[in-house]
PDB file of C-alpha atoms and ligand atoms in Angstrom:
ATOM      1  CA  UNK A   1       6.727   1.983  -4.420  1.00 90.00           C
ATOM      2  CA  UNK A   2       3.910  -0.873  -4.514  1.00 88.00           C
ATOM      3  CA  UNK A   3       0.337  -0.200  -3.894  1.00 85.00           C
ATOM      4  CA  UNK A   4       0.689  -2.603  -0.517  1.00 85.00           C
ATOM      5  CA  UNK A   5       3.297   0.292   0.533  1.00 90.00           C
ATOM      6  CA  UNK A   6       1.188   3.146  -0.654  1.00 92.00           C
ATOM      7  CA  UNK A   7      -2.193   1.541   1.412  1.00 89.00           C
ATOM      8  CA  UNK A   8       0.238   1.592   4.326  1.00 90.00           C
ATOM      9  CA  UNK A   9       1.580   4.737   4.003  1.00 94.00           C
ATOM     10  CA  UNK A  10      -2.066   6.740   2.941  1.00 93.00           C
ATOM     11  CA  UNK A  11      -3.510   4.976   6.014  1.00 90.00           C
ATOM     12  CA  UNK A  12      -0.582   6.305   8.727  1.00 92.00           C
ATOM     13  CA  UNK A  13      -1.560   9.673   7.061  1.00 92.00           C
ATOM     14  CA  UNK A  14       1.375   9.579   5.222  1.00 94.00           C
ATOM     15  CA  UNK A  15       0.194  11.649   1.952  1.00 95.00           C
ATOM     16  CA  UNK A  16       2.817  13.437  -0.701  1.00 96.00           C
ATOM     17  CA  UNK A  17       1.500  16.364  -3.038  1.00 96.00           C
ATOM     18  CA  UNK A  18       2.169  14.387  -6.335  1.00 97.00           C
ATOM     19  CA  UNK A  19       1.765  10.993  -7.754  1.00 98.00           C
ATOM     20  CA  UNK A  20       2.724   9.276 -10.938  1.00 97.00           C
ATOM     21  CA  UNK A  21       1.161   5.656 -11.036  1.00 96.00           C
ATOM     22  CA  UNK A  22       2.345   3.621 -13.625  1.00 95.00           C
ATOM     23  CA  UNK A  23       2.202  -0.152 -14.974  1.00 91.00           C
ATOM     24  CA  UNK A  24      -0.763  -2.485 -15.104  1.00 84.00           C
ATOM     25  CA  UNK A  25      -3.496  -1.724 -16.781  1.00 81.00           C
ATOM     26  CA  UNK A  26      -5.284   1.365 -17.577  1.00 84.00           C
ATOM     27  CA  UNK A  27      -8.132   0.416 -14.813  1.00 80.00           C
ATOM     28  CA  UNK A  28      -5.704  -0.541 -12.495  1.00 83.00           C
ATOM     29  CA  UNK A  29      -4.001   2.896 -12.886  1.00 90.00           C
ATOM     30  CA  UNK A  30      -6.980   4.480 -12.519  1.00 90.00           C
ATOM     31  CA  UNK A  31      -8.472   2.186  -9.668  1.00 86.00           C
ATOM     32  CA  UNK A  32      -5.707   3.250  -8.075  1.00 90.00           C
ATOM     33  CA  UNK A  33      -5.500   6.769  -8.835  1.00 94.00           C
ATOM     34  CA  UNK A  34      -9.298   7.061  -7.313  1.00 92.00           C
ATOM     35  CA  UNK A  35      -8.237   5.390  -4.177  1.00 92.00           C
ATOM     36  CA  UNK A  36      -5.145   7.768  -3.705  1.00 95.00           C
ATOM     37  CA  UNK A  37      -8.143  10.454  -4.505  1.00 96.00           C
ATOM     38  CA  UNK A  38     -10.073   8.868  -1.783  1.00 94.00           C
ATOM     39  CA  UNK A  39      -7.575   8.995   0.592  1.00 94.00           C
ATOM     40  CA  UNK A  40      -6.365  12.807   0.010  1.00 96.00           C
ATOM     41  CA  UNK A  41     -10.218  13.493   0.848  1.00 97.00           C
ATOM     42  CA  UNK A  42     -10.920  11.370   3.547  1.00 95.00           C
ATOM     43  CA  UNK A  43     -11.956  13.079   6.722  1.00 95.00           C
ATOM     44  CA  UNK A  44     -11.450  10.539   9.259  1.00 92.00           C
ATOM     45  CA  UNK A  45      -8.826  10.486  11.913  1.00 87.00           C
ATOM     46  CA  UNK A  46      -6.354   7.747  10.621  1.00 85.00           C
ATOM     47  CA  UNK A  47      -6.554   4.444   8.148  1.00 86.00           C
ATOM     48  CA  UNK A  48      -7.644   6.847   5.092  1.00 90.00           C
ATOM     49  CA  UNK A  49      -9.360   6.146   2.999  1.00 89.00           C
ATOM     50  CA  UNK A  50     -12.152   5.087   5.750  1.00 89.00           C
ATOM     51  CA  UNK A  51     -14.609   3.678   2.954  1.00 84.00           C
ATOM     52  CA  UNK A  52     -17.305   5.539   6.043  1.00 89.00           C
ATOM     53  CA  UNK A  53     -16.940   9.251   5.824  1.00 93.00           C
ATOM     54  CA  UNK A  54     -18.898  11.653   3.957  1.00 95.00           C
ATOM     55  CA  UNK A  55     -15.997  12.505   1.586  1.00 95.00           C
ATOM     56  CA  UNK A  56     -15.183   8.981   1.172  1.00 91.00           C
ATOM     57  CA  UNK A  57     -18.816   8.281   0.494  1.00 91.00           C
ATOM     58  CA  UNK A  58     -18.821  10.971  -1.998  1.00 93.00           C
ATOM     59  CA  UNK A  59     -15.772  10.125  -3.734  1.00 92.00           C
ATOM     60  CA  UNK A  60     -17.066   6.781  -4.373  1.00 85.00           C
ATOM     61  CA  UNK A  61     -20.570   7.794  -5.695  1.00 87.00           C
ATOM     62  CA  UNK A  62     -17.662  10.129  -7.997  1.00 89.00           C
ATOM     63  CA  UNK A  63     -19.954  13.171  -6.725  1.00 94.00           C
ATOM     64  CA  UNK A  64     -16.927  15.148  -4.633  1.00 96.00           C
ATOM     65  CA  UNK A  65     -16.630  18.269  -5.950  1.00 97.00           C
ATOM     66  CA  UNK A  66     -12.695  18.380  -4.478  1.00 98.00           C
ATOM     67  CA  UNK A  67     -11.898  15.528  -6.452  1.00 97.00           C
ATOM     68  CA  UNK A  68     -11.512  16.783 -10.651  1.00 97.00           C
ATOM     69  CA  UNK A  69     -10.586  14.226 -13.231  1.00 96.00           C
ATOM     70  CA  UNK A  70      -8.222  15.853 -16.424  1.00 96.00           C
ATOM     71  CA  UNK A  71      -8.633  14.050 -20.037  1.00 96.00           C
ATOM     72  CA  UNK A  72      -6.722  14.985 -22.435  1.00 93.00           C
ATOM     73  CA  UNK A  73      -8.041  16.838 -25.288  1.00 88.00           C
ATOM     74  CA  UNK A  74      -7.680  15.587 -28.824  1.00 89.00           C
ATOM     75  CA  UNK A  75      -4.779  13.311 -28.679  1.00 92.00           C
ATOM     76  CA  UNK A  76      -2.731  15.776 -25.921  1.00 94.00           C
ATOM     77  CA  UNK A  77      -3.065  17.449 -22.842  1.00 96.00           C
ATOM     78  CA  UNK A  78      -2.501  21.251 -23.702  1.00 94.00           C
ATOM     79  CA  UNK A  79      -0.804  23.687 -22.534  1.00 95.00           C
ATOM     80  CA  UNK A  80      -3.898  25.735 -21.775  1.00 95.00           C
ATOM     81  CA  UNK A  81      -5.472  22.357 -19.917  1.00 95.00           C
ATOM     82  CA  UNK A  82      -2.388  22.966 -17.400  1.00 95.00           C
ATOM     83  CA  UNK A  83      -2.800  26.114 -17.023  1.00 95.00           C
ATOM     84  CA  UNK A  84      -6.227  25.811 -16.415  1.00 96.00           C
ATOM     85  CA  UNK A  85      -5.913  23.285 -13.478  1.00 96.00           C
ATOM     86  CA  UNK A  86      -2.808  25.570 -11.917  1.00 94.00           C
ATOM     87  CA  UNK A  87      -5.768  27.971 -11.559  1.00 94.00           C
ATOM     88  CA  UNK A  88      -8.412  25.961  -9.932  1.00 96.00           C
ATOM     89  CA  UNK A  89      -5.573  24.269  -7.568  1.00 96.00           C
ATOM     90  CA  UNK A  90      -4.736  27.484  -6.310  1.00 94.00           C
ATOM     91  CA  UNK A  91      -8.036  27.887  -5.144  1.00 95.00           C
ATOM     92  CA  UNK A  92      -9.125  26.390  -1.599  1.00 96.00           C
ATOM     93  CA  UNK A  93     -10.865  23.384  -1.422  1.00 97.00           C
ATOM     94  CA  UNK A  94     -14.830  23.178  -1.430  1.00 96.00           C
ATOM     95  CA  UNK A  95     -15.472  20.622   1.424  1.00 96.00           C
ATOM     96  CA  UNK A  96     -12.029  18.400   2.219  1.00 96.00           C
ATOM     97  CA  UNK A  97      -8.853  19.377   3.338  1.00 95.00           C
ATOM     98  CA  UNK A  98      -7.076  18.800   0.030  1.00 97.00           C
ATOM     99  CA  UNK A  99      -8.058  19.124  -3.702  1.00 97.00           C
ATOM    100  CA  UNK A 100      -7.262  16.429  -5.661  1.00 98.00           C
ATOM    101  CA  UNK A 101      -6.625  16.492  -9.251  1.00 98.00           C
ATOM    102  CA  UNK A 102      -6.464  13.475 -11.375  1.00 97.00           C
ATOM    103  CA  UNK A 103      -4.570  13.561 -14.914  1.00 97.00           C
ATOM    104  CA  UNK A 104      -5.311  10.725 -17.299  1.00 96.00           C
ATOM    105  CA  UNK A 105      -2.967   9.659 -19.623  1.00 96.00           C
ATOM    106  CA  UNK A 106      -0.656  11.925 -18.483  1.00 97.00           C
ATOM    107  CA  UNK A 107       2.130  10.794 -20.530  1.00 96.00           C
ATOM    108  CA  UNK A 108       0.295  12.827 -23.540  1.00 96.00           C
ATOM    109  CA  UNK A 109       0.969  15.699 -22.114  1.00 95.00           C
ATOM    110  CA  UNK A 110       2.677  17.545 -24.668  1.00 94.00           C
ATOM    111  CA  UNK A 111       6.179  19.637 -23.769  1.00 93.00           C
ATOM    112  CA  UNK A 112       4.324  22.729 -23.152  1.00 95.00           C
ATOM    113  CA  UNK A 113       2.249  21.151 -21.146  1.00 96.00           C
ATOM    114  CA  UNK A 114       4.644  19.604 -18.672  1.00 96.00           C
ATOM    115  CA  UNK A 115       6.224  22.706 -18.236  1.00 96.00           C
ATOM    116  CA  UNK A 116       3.332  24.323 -17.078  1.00 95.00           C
ATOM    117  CA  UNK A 117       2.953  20.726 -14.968  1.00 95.00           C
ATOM    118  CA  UNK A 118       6.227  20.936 -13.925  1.00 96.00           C
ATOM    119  CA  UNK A 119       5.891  24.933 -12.747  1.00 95.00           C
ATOM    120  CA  UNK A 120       2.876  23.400 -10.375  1.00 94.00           C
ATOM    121  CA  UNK A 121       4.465  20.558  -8.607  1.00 96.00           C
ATOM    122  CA  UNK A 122       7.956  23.465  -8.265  1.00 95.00           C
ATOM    123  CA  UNK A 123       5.703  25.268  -6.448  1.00 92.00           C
ATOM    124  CA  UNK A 124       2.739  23.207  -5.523  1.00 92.00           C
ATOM    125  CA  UNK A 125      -0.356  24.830  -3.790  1.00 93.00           C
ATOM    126  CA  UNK A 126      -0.290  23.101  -0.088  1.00 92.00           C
ATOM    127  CA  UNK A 127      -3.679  21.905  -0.224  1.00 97.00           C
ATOM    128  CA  UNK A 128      -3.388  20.685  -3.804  1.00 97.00           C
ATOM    129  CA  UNK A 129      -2.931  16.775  -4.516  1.00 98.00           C
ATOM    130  CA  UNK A 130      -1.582  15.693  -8.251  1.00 98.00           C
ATOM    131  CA  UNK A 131      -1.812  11.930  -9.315  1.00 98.00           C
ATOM    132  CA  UNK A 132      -0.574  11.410 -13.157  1.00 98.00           C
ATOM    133  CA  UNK A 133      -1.507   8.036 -14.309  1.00 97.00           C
ATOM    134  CA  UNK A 134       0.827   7.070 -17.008  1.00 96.00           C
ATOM    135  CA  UNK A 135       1.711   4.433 -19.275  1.00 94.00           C
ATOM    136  CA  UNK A 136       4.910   5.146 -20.241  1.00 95.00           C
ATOM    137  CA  UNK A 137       6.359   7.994 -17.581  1.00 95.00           C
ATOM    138  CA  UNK A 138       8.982   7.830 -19.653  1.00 95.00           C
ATOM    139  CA  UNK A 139       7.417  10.217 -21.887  1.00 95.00           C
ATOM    140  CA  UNK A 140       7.291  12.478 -18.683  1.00 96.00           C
ATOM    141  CA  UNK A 141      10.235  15.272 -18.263  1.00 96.00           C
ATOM    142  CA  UNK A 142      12.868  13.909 -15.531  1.00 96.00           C
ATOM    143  CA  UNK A 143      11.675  17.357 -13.745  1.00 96.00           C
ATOM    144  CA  UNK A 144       8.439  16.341 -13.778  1.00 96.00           C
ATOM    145  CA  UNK A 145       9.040  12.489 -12.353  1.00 97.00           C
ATOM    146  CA  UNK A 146      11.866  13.797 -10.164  1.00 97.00           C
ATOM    147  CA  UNK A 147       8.822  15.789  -7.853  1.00 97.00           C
ATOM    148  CA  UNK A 148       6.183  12.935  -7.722  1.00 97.00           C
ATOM    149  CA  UNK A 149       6.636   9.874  -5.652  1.00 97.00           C
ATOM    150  CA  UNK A 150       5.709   7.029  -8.134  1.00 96.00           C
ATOM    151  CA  UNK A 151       3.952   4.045  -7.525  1.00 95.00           C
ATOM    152  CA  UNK A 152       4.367   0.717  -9.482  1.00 94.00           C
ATOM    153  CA  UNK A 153       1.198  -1.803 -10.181  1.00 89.00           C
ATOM    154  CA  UNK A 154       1.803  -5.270 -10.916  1.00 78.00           C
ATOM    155  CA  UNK A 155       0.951  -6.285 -14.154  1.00 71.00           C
ATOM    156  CA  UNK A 156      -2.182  -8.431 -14.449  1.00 58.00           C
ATOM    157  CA  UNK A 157      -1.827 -11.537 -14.421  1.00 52.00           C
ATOM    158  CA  UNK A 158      -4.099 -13.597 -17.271  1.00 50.00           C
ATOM    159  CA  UNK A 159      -6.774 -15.312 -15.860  1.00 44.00           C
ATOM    160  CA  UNK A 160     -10.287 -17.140 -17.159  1.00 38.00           C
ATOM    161  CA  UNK A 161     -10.295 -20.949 -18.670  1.00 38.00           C
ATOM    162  CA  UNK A 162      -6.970 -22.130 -19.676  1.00 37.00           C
ATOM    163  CA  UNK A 163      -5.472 -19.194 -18.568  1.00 41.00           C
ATOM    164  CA  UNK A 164      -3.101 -19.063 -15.477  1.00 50.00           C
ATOM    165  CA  UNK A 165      -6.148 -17.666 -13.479  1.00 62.00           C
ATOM    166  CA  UNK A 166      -4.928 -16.854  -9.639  1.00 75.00           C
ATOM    167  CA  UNK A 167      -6.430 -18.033  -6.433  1.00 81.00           C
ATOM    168  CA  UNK A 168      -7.788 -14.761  -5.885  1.00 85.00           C
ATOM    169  CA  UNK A 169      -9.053 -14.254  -9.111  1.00 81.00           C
ATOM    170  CA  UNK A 170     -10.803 -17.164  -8.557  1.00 81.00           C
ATOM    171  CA  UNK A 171     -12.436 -16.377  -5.695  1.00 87.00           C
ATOM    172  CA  UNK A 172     -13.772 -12.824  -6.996  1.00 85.00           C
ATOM    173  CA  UNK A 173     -14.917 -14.655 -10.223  1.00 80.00           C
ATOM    174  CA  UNK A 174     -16.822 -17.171  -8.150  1.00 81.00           C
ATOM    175  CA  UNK A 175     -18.208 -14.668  -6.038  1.00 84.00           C
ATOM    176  CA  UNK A 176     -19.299 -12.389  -8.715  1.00 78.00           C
ATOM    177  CA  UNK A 177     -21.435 -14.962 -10.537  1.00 75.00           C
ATOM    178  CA  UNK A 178     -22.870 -16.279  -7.315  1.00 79.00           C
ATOM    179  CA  UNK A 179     -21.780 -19.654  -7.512  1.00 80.00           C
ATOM    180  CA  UNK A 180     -21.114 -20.743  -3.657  1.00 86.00           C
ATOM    181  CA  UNK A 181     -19.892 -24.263  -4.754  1.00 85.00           C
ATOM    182  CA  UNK A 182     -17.453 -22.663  -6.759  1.00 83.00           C
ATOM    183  CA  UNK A 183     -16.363 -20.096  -4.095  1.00 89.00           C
ATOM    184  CA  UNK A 184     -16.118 -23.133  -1.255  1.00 89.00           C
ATOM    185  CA  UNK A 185     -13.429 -24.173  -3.782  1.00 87.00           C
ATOM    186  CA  UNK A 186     -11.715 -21.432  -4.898  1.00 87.00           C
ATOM    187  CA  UNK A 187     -11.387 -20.708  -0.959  1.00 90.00           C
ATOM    188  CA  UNK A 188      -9.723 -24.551  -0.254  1.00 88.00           C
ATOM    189  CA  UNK A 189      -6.281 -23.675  -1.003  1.00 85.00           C
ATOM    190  CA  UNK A 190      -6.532 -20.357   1.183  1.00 88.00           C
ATOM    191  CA  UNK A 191      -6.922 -22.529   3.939  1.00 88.00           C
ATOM    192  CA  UNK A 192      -3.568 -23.952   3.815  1.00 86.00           C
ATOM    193  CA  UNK A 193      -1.977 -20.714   3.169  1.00 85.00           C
ATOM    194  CA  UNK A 194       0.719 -19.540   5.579  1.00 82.00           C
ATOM    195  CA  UNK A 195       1.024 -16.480   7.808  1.00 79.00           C
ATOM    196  CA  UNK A 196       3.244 -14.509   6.100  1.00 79.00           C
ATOM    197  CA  UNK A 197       1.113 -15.237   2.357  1.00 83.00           C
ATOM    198  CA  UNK A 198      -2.461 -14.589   4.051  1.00 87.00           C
ATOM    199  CA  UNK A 199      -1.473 -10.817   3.424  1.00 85.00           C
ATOM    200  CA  UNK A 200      -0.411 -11.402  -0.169  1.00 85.00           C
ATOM    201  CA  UNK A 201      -3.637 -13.186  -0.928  1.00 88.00           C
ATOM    202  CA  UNK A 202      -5.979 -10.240   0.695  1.00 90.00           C
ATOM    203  CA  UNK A 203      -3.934  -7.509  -1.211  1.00 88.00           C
ATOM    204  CA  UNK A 204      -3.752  -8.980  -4.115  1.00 86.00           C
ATOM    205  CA  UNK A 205      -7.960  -9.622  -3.936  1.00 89.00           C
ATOM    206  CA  UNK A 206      -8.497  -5.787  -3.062  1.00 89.00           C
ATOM    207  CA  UNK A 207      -6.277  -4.802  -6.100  1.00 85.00           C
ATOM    208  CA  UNK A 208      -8.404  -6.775  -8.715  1.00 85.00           C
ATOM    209  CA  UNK A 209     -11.456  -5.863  -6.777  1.00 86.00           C
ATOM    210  CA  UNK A 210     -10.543  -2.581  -7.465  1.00 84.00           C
ATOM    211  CA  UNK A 211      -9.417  -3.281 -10.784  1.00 80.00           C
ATOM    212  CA  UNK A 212     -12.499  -3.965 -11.553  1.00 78.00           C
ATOM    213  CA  UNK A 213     -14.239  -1.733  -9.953  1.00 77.00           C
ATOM    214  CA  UNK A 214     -12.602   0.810 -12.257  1.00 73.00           C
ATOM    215  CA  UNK A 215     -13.671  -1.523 -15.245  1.00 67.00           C
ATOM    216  CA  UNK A 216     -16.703  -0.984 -14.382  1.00 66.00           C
ATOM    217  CA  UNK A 217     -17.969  -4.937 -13.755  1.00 70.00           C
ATOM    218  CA  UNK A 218     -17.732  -4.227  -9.952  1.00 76.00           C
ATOM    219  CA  UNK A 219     -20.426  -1.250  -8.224  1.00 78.00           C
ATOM    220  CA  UNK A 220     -18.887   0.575  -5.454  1.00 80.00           C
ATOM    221  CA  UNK A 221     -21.011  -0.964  -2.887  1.00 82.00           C
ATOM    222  CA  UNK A 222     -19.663  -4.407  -4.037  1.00 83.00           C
ATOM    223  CA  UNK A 223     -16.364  -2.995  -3.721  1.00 86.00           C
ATOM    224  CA  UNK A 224     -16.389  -1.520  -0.498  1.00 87.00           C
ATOM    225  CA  UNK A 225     -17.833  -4.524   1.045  1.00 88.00           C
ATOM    226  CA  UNK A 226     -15.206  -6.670  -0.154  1.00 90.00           C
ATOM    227  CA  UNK A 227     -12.513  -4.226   0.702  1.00 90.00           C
ATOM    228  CA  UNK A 228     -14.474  -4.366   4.128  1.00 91.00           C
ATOM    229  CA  UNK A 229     -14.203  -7.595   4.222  1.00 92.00           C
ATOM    230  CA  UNK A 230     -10.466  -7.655   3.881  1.00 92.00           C
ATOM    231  CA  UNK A 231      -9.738  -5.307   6.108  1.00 91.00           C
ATOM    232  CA  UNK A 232     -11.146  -7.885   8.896  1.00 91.00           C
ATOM    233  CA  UNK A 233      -9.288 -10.251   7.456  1.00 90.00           C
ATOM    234  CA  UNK A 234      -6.153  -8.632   7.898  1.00 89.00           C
ATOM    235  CA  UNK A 235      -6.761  -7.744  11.169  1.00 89.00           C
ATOM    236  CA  UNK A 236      -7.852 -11.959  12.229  1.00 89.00           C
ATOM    237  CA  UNK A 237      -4.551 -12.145  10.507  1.00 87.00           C
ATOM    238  CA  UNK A 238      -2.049 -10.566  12.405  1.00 86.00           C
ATOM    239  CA  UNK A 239      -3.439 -11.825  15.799  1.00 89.00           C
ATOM    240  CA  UNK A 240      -2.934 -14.856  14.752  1.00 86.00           C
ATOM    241  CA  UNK A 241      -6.075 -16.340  13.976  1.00 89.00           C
ATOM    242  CA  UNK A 242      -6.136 -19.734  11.412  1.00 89.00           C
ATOM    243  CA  UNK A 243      -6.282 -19.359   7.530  1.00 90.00           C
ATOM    244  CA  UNK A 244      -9.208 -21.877   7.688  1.00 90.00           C
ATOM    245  CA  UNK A 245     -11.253 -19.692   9.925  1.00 90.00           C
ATOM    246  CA  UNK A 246     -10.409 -16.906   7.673  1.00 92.00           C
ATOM    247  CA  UNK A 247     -11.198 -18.756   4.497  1.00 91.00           C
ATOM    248  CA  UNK A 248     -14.403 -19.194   6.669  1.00 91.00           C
ATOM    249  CA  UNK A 249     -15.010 -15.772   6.738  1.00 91.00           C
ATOM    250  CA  UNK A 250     -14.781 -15.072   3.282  1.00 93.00           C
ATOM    251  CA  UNK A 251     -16.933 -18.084   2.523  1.00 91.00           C
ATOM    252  CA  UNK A 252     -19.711 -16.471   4.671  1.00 92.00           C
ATOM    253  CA  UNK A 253     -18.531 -12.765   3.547  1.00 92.00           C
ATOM    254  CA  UNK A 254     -18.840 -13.070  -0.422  1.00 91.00           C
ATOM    255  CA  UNK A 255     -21.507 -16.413  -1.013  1.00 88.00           C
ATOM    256  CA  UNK A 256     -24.919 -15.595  -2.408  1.00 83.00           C
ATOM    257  CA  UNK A 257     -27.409 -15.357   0.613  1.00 80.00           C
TER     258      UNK A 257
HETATM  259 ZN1  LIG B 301     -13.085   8.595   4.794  1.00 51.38          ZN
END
């Protein structure tokens, strides 16, 4: 599954008990690990994660106490680390309706270890949520991958000078140094974009915004604003309304005031 299908299915409500995210890079695994996190916590009605809510809020500042990230320790995950986590998933959540627990590198889990995985998502607490990012499931037992659903992340694409840098790219770079010329550029060929790639172009912005959110050169509040910003755009989208008037919007969404 691709993180376009995931949004979609995490905002119809549509949440399984365990993850395995896979390919990019190791901030886009775990940009994307937080935002399944985000969405297992979100409180509102539909379109989780909201980006509004007090969990959502929280899980952003990285202050939920549902929400507990797993590093490995040394160069594995134990046995005991497992074990440990089967014990605090079995416990009710503090505040959301799920508890979500995040494993990092997940594919140095050592065999032990996924057993004691693998006897957690056999019988998997209801209000528990697993997300394993890994490099290389491979490493993973085909138990283990058989019970998650996984989700696939492009890989990134090279950008900066004389690199193949992407529209979006472009635009986020542009708008991150505050350079409006720049972004009234970047923006020019979004104008001309069709119906059916308007979508590509937005989701493939909110997956490096994200990106690099996780990489730390993007605060949450940036972040959320663009993602925001998005959103709308999507929307203008799918009634119809002109790439050049959307391009518009972005202009006047991400320039320097
Ligand atoms: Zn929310």
């Amino acid at each position: 599954m691709e993180l376009s299908d995931l949004r979609a299915r995490l905002a119809a409500g549509r949440l399984f008990h365990a993850y395995i995210v896979t390919g990019g890079s190791s901030g886009a695994r775990e940009a994307a690990g937080r935002f399944i996190a985000r969405a297992a916590v979100c409180s509102a009605p539909s379109g989780a994660p909201c980006g509004a809510c007090r969990d959502c809020v929280k899980a952003q500042r990285d202050v939920h106490p549902d929400i507990e990230f797993v590093d490995k320790t040394g160069r594995e995950h134990s046995v005991d680390s497992m074990r440990g986590v089967r014990g605090r998933a079995a416990v009710m959540p503090n505040e959301a309706g799920h508890s979500v627990f995040v494993i990092r590198e997940a594919d140095a889990m050592n065999p032990q270890a996924q057993n004691a995985m693998l006897r957690i998502l056999e019988d998997p607490p209801p209000h528990a949520v697993f997300i394993l990012l890994a490099d290389n499931p491979q490493r993973l037992l085909d138990t283990v991958r058989s019970r998650c659903e996984t989700v696939n992340l492009a890989p990134e694409r090279p950008g900066g000078p004389g690199g193949t840098e992407t529209p979006a790219a472009a635009v986020l770079d542009a708008a991150a140094a505050g350079n409006n010329t720049a972004l009234a550029r970047a923006l020019l060929p979004v104008e001309k974009l069709g119906r059916e790639e308007l979508p590509e172009f937005t989701a493939e912005l909110r997956r490096l915004a994200l990106a690099r959110y996780a990489g730390g050169d993007l605060s949450a509040d940036a972040v959320e604003s663009v993602v925001e910003l998005l959103d709308k755009c999507d929307k203008m989208s799918a009634v119809n309304v002109s790439a050049a008037h959307i391009a518009g919007l972005l202009l006047a969404g991400l320039c320097r005031k």
